[in-house]
PDB file of C-alpha atoms in Angstrom:
ATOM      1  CA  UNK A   1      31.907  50.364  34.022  1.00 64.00           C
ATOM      2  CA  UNK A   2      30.398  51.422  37.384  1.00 89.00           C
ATOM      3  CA  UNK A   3      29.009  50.286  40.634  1.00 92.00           C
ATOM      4  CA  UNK A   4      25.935  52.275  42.474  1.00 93.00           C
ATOM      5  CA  UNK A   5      24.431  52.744  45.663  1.00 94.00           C
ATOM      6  CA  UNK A   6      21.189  53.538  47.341  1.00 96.00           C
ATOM      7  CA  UNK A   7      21.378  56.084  49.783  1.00 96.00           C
ATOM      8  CA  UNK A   8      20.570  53.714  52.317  1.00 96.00           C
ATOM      9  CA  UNK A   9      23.443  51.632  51.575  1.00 96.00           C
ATOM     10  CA  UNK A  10      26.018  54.630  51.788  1.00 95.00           C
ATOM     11  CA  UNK A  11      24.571  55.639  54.984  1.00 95.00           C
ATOM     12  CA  UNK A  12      25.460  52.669  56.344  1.00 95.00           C
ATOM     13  CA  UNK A  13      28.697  52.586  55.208  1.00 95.00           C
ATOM     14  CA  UNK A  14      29.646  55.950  55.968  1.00 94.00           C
ATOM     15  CA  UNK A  15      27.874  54.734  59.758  1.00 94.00           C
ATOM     16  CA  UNK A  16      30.396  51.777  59.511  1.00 94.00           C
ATOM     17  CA  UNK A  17      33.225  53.363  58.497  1.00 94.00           C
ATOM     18  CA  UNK A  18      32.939  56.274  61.594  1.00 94.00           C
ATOM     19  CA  UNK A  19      32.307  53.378  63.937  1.00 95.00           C
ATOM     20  CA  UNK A  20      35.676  51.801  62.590  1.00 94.00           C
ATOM     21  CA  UNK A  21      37.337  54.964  62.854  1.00 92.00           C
ATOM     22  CA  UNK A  22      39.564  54.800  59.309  1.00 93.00           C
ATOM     23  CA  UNK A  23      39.615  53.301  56.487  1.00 92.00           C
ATOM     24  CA  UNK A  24      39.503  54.511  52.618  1.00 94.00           C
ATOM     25  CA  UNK A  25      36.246  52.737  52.087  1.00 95.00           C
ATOM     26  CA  UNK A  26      34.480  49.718  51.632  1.00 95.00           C
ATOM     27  CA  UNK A  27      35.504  46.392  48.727  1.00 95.00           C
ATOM     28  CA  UNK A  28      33.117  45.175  46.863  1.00 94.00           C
ATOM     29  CA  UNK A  29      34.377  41.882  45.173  1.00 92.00           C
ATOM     30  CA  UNK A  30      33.697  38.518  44.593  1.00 90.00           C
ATOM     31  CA  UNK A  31      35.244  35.183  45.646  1.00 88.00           C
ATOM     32  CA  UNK A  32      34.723  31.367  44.389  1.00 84.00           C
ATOM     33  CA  UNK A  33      32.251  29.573  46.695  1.00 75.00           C
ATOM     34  CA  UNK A  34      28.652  28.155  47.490  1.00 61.00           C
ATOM     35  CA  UNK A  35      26.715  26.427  45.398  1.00 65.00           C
ATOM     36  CA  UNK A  36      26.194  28.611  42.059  1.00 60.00           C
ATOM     37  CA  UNK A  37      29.762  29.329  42.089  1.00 79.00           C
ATOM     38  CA  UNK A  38      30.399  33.224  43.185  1.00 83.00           C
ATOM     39  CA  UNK A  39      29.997  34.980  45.954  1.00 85.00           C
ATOM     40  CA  UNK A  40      29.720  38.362  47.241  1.00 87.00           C
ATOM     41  CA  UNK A  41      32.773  39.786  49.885  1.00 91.00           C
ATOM     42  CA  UNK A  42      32.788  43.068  51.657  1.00 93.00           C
ATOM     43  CA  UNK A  43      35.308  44.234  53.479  1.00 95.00           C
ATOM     44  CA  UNK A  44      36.892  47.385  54.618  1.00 95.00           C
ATOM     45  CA  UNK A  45      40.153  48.870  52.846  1.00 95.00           C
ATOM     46  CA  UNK A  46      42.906  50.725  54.351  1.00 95.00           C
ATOM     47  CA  UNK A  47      45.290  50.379  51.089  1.00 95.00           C
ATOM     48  CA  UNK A  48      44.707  50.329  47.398  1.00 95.00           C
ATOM     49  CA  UNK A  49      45.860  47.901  44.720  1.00 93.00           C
ATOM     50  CA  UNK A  50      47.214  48.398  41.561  1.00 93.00           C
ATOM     51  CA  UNK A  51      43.959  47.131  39.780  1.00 92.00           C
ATOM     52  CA  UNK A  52      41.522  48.703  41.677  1.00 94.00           C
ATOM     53  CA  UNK A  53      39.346  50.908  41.154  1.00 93.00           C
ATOM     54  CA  UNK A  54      37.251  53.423  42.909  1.00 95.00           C
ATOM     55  CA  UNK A  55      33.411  54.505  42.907  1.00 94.00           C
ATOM     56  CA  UNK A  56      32.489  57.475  45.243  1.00 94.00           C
ATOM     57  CA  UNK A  57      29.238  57.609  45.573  1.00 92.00           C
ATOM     58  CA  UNK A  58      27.514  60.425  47.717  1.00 92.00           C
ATOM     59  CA  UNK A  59      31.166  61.095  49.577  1.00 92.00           C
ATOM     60  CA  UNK A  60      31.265  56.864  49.782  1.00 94.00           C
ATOM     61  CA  UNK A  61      34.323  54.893  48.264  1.00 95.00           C
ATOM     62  CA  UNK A  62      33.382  51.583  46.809  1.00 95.00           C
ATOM     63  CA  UNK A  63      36.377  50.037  45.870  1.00 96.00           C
ATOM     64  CA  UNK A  64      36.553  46.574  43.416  1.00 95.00           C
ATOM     65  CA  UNK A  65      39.458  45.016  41.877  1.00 93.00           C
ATOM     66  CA  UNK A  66      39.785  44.634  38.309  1.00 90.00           C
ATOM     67  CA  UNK A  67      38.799  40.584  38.158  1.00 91.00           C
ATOM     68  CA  UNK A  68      35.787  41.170  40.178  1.00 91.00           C
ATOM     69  CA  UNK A  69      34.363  44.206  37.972  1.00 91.00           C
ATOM     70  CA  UNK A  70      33.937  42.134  35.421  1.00 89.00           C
ATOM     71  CA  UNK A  71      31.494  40.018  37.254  1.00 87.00           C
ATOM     72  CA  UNK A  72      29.754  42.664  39.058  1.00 88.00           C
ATOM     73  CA  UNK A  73      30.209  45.787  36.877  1.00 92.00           C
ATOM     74  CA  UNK A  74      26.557  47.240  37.017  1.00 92.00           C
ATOM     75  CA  UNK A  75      25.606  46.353  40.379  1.00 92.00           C
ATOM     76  CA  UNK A  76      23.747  48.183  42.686  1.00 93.00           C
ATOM     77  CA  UNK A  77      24.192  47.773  46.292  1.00 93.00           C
ATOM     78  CA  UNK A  78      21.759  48.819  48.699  1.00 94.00           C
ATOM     79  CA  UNK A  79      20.697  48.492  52.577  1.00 95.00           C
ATOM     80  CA  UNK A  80      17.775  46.837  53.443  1.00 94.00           C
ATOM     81  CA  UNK A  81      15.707  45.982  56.408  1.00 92.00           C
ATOM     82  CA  UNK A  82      12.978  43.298  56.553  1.00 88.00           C
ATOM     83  CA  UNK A  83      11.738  42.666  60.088  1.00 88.00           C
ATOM     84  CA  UNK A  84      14.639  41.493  62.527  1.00 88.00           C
ATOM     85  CA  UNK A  85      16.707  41.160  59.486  1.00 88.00           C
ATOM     86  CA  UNK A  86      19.032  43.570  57.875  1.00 90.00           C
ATOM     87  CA  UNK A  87      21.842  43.311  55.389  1.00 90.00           C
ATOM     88  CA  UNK A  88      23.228  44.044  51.949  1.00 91.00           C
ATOM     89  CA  UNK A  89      21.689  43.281  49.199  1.00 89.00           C
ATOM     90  CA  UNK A  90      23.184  43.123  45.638  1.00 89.00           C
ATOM     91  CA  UNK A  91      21.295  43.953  42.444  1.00 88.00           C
ATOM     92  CA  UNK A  92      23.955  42.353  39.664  1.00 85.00           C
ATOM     93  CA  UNK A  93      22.725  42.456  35.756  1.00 86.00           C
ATOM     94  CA  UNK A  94      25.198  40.192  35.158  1.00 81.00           C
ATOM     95  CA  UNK A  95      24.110  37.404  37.319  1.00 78.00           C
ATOM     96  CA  UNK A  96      22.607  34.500  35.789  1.00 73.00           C
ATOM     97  CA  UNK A  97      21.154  32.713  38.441  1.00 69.00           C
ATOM     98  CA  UNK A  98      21.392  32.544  42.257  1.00 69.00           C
ATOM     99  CA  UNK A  99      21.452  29.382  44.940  1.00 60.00           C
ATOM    100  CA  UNK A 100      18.399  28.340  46.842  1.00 55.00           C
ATOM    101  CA  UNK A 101      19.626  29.833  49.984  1.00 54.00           C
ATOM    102  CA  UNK A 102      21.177  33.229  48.309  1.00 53.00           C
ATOM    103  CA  UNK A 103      24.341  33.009  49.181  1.00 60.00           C
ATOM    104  CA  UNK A 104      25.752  32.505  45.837  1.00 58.00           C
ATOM    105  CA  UNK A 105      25.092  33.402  42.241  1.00 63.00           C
ATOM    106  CA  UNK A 106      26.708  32.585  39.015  1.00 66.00           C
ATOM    107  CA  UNK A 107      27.397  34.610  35.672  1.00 68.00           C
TER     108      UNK A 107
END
């Protein structure tokens, strides 16, 4: 199982997490919402749970709890810009299908 990164997205995190000023790294995990049914979270962590478990990629900790990986084990995050936009964007082999307005996807 493993998550992966483009160097654009770890720059940005490692950017985020300076900013912040601590933290262990960034979550990666899901939640139930939108239209499809999943959704993406991210969110910084200061503690680690039992179940999760931890991707360092180029000195970057992605961390994802066990029922999440199972949705998302595969998936590549990276950091792109396009125009005035900017954001995260998910590349997940296990996704199915997404929503209309890409909020969502479902497995």
């Amino acid at each position: 199982m493993a998550i992966t990164m483009t160097p654009a997205a770890s720059e940005r995190v490692r950017s985020f997490l300076a900013n912040r000023g601590k933290g262990l790294g960034l979550r990666l995990g899901i939640k139930t919402t939108g239209c499809s049914g999943l959704a993406y979270v991210l969110e910084f962590v200061d503690d680690l749970n039992a179940d999760d478990e931890v991707f360092t990629i180029d000195n970057v900790n992605i961390i994802v709890d066990g029922k999440s990986l199972v949705h998302i084990d595969g998936t590549e995050l990276d950091f792109v810009k396009e125009g005035l936009n900017e954001g995260f964007k998910f590349t997940n082999p296990n996704a199915k299908g997404e929503c209309g307005c890409g909020e969502s996807f479902n497995v």
